[in-house]
Short mmCIF file of C-alpha atoms in Angstrom, two decimals:
data_model
loop_
_atom_site.label_atom_id
_atom_site.label_comp_id
_atom_site.label_asym_id
_atom_site.label_seq_id
_atom_site.Cartn_x
_atom_site.Cartn_y
_atom_site.Cartn_z
CA MET A 1 72.37 117.83 143.80
CA SER A 2 73.65 120.62 141.54
CA GLU A 3 73.84 120.08 137.78
CA LYS A 4 77.63 120.33 138.00
CA GLY A 5 77.79 117.71 140.75
CA CYS A 6 75.48 115.38 138.84
CA HIS A 7 77.61 115.61 135.71
CA HIS A 8 80.78 115.13 137.73
CA GLY A 9 79.41 111.97 139.34
CA HIS A 10 78.27 110.66 135.96
CA ARG A 11 81.72 111.23 134.46
CA ASP A 12 83.36 109.45 137.36
CA ARG A 13 81.04 106.47 136.93
CA ILE A 14 81.74 106.21 133.19
CA ARG A 15 85.50 106.49 133.73
CA ARG A 16 85.47 103.94 136.55
CA ARG A 17 83.46 101.44 134.49
CA PHE A 18 85.90 101.81 131.59
CA VAL A 19 88.97 101.41 133.83
CA GLU A 20 87.58 98.38 135.67
CA PHE A 21 85.79 96.53 132.87
CA GLY A 22 87.09 97.96 129.59
CA ALA A 23 85.40 99.34 126.49
CA ASP A 24 83.08 96.33 126.17
CA SER A 25 81.25 97.50 129.30
CA LEU A 26 80.17 100.73 127.59
CA HIS A 27 77.58 101.40 124.93
CA GLU A 28 78.85 103.04 121.75
CA HIS A 29 77.49 106.47 122.69
CA GLU A 30 79.14 106.13 126.12
CA LEU A 31 82.54 105.52 124.48
CA VAL A 32 82.04 108.68 122.44
CA GLU A 33 80.90 110.51 125.56
CA LEU A 34 83.98 109.33 127.46
CA ALA A 35 86.30 110.55 124.70
CA LEU A 36 84.53 113.92 124.69
CA PHE A 37 85.20 114.33 128.42
CA TYR A 38 88.77 115.22 127.47
CA GLY A 39 87.82 117.63 124.70
CA ILE A 40 84.86 119.24 126.51
CA PRO A 41 85.81 119.28 130.19
CA ARG A 42 82.93 121.37 131.60
CA LYS A 43 79.83 120.41 129.67
CA ASN A 44 77.41 117.50 129.57
CA THR A 45 78.61 115.46 126.59
CA ASN A 46 75.85 112.84 126.65
CA GLU A 47 73.54 114.67 124.25
CA ILE A 48 76.47 115.58 121.99
CA ALA A 49 77.53 111.91 121.82
CA HIS A 50 73.99 110.84 120.89
CA GLU A 51 73.78 113.52 118.21
CA LEU A 52 77.14 112.46 116.74
CA ILE A 53 76.01 108.82 116.55
CA GLU A 54 72.69 109.85 115.00
CA GLU A 55 74.40 112.03 112.38
CA PHE A 56 77.35 109.82 111.44
CA GLY A 57 76.02 106.34 112.23
CA ASP A 58 78.80 104.95 114.41
CA ILE A 59 82.27 105.69 115.82
CA ASN A 60 83.93 104.92 112.50
CA GLY A 61 81.67 107.47 110.81
CA ILE A 62 82.47 110.07 113.47
CA ILE A 63 86.24 109.81 113.26
CA ASN A 64 86.11 109.81 109.45
CA ALA A 65 83.89 112.90 109.25
CA SER A 66 85.48 116.17 108.17
CA ALA A 67 86.11 118.95 110.67
CA ASP A 68 83.48 121.09 108.94
CA GLU A 69 80.90 118.30 109.25
CA LEU A 70 81.72 117.81 112.94
CA CYS A 71 81.38 121.53 113.66
CA LYS A 72 77.75 121.41 112.46
CA ILE A 73 76.91 119.39 115.60
CA ASN A 74 75.70 121.56 118.47
CA GLY A 75 78.45 121.73 121.10
CA ILE A 76 81.30 120.81 118.74
CA GLY A 77 83.70 123.69 118.12
CA SER A 78 86.84 123.79 116.03
CA SER A 79 89.11 122.63 118.86
CA VAL A 80 86.89 119.62 119.64
CA ALA A 81 86.68 118.79 115.92
CA VAL A 82 90.49 118.76 115.79
CA PHE A 83 90.51 116.53 118.89
CA ILE A 84 88.16 114.04 117.19
CA LYS A 85 90.20 114.08 113.98
CA LEU A 86 93.32 113.44 116.07
CA LEU A 87 91.65 110.38 117.64
CA GLY A 88 90.82 109.12 114.16
CA ASP A 89 94.40 109.56 112.95
CA ILE A 90 95.73 107.80 116.06
CA CYS A 91 93.37 104.87 115.41
CA ARG A 92 94.46 104.62 111.77
CA GLU A 93 98.13 104.88 112.72
CA TYR A 94 97.66 102.09 115.28
CA ASP A 95 95.90 99.93 112.67
CA SER A 96 98.79 100.44 110.28
CA PHE A 97 101.16 98.40 112.44
CA VAL A 98 101.60 94.76 111.53
CA PRO A 99 99.78 92.43 113.98
CA SER A 100 101.83 90.32 116.37
CA PHE A 101 101.66 87.20 114.21
CA GLN A 102 104.39 86.55 111.65
CA SER A 103 104.73 89.09 108.85
CA PRO A 104 104.45 87.67 105.32
CA LYS A 105 107.77 87.21 103.51
CA ASP A 106 106.47 86.73 99.95
CA GLU A 107 103.25 86.45 97.92
CA ASN A 108 102.65 82.87 99.04
CA ASP A 109 102.39 83.97 102.67
CA TYR A 110 99.65 86.59 102.22
CA PRO A 111 96.64 84.22 102.22
CA MET A 112 97.74 82.80 105.58
CA TYR A 113 98.45 86.31 106.87
CA PHE A 114 94.92 87.43 106.01
CA ARG A 115 93.47 84.23 107.47
CA ASP A 116 95.24 85.00 110.76
CA CYS A 117 93.87 88.56 110.63
CA PHE A 118 90.34 87.30 110.04
CA ASN A 119 90.45 84.46 112.57
CA ASP A 120 87.33 84.41 114.80
CA MET A 121 85.92 87.50 113.06
CA ALA A 122 82.58 87.78 111.32
CA ASN A 123 82.33 87.82 107.55
CA GLY A 124 82.60 91.10 105.72
CA LEU A 125 85.81 92.50 107.19
CA CYS A 126 88.09 93.94 104.53
CA LEU A 127 91.77 94.78 104.91
CA ILE A 128 94.04 96.63 102.52
CA LEU A 129 97.69 95.83 103.01
CA CYS A 130 100.78 97.71 101.92
CA PRO A 131 103.20 94.81 101.30
CA GLY A 132 106.95 94.90 101.51
CA THR A 133 109.61 95.14 104.19
CA ASN A 134 107.46 97.45 106.32
CA CYS A 135 104.23 95.52 105.81
CA ARG A 136 101.36 97.59 107.12
CA ILE A 137 97.59 97.47 107.22
CA VAL A 138 96.48 100.65 105.47
CA PHE A 139 92.70 100.40 105.71
CA SER A 140 90.14 98.17 107.40
CA LYS A 141 86.39 98.12 107.17
CA ASN A 142 83.55 96.14 108.68
CA GLY A 143 81.11 95.47 105.88
CA VAL A 144 81.21 95.19 102.12
CA LEU A 145 83.97 97.12 100.40
CA ASN A 146 82.46 99.74 98.09
CA GLY A 147 84.76 100.95 95.33
CA LYS A 148 83.25 104.40 94.89
CA ALA A 149 82.39 105.23 98.48
CA ASP A 150 85.63 103.98 100.03
CA MET A 151 88.09 105.11 97.35
CA VAL A 152 88.74 108.63 98.68
CA ASN A 153 89.60 107.50 102.22
CA ILE A 154 91.73 104.64 100.94
CA ALA A 155 93.57 106.82 98.42
CA ASN A 156 94.37 109.38 101.10
CA GLN A 157 95.80 106.70 103.37
CA LEU A 158 97.85 105.10 100.60
CA LEU A 159 99.33 108.41 99.53
CA LYS A 160 100.07 109.36 103.12
CA MET A 161 101.91 106.08 103.69
CA GLU A 162 103.65 106.28 100.31
CA CYS A 163 102.47 102.83 99.24
CA ASP A 164 103.13 101.86 95.63
CA ARG A 165 101.61 98.36 95.87
CA VAL A 166 98.56 97.10 97.77
CA ILE A 167 96.87 93.79 98.43
CA ILE A 168 93.18 93.64 99.32
CA GLY A 169 91.93 90.88 101.61
CA ILE A 170 88.23 89.98 101.87
CA ASN A 171 86.91 87.97 104.80
CA LYS A 172 84.52 85.14 103.95
CA VAL A 173 85.83 82.64 106.48
CA GLN A 174 82.31 81.42 107.20
CA GLY A 175 81.61 80.65 103.55
CA SER A 176 83.14 79.90 100.17
CA ALA A 177 86.23 81.65 98.83
CA SER A 178 84.92 81.50 95.26
CA PRO A 179 84.79 85.03 93.82
CA GLU A 180 81.41 86.51 93.04
CA SER A 181 80.67 89.07 90.34
CA ASP A 182 80.74 91.87 92.93
CA ASP A 183 84.26 90.87 94.00
CA ILE A 184 85.56 91.01 90.44
CA GLU A 185 83.80 94.33 89.82
CA ILE A 186 85.33 95.88 92.96
CA ALA A 187 88.77 94.56 92.02
CA GLY A 188 88.41 96.18 88.60
CA ILE A 189 87.39 99.52 90.08
CA PHE A 190 90.30 99.55 92.50
CA LYS A 191 92.82 98.48 89.84
CA GLN A 192 91.72 101.31 87.57
CA LYS A 193 91.51 104.04 90.22
CA LEU A 194 94.74 103.08 91.97
CA ALA A 195 96.61 103.04 88.67
CA LEU A 196 95.75 106.74 88.25
CA LEU A 197 97.69 107.32 91.50
CA GLY A 198 100.65 105.25 90.36
CA ILE A 199 99.70 102.44 92.76
CA THR A 200 99.60 98.78 91.71
CA LEU A 201 96.88 96.45 92.92
CA ALA A 202 99.14 93.44 93.43
CA ASP A 203 96.42 90.99 94.44
CA PHE A 204 92.85 90.61 95.66
CA ILE A 205 92.59 87.68 98.05
CA ILE A 206 89.35 86.12 99.30
CA ILE A 207 89.63 84.05 102.47
CA GLY A 208 86.98 81.35 102.70
CA LYS A 209 86.15 78.72 105.29
CA LYS A 210 88.30 75.98 103.75
CA ARG A 211 90.54 77.72 101.26
CA SER A 212 91.66 81.07 99.91
CA PHE A 213 91.29 82.43 96.41
CA SER A 214 93.70 84.85 94.74
CA LEU A 215 92.16 86.71 91.84
CA ILE A 216 95.56 86.98 90.21
CA TYR A 217 97.21 83.62 90.93
CA ASP A 218 94.05 81.56 90.49
CA GLY A 219 93.39 83.21 87.15
CA ALA A 220 90.01 84.83 87.73
CA PHE A 221 91.15 88.37 87.02
CA LEU A 222 93.68 89.90 84.65
CA PHE A 223 95.81 92.53 86.41
#
């Protein structure tokens, strides 16, 4: 079989598996490979997908990489880098919509809103919410929120969405909602940095297994 025919058959198999069984049927590098089919129509994208994962760690790292960083990967040109950045922006725009469950109407509703968001999810998921009439999720992250490392991406999203107030939700639904020193430190970093942008950190809510804890309303942090 020719190299072209082999690649064509492989692409068809990947596409068919995705259509029939969804994204869960594919490994992470195969999802990247599938996306690259549409940006690189006539080249084997398997090695490129592996190299992207190796360089940036995971899909989140890939779509958050700069165009210049992406272009350093063999096989990624400027047009493909733009395509990947577009996918990232589409994902972030999708995440910004309020989930199907009821939107919070006032401050008292936000703990339940975050609990609904975190339901059946593992600990360590963080959400940053732009509250108000058009309540939107601005930023989400699997893993511990890091003030310094995450600030640039978060600031860019907040400015893009013209948010003047944000609420941070931390998922600890498998444990205690009691704030730890790291939580208070992160809240302090975000309060200070966001204030420089004219953005108010309205609350920092920890969702635990049995209860929630608001750093502002429960008195653990002075905003």
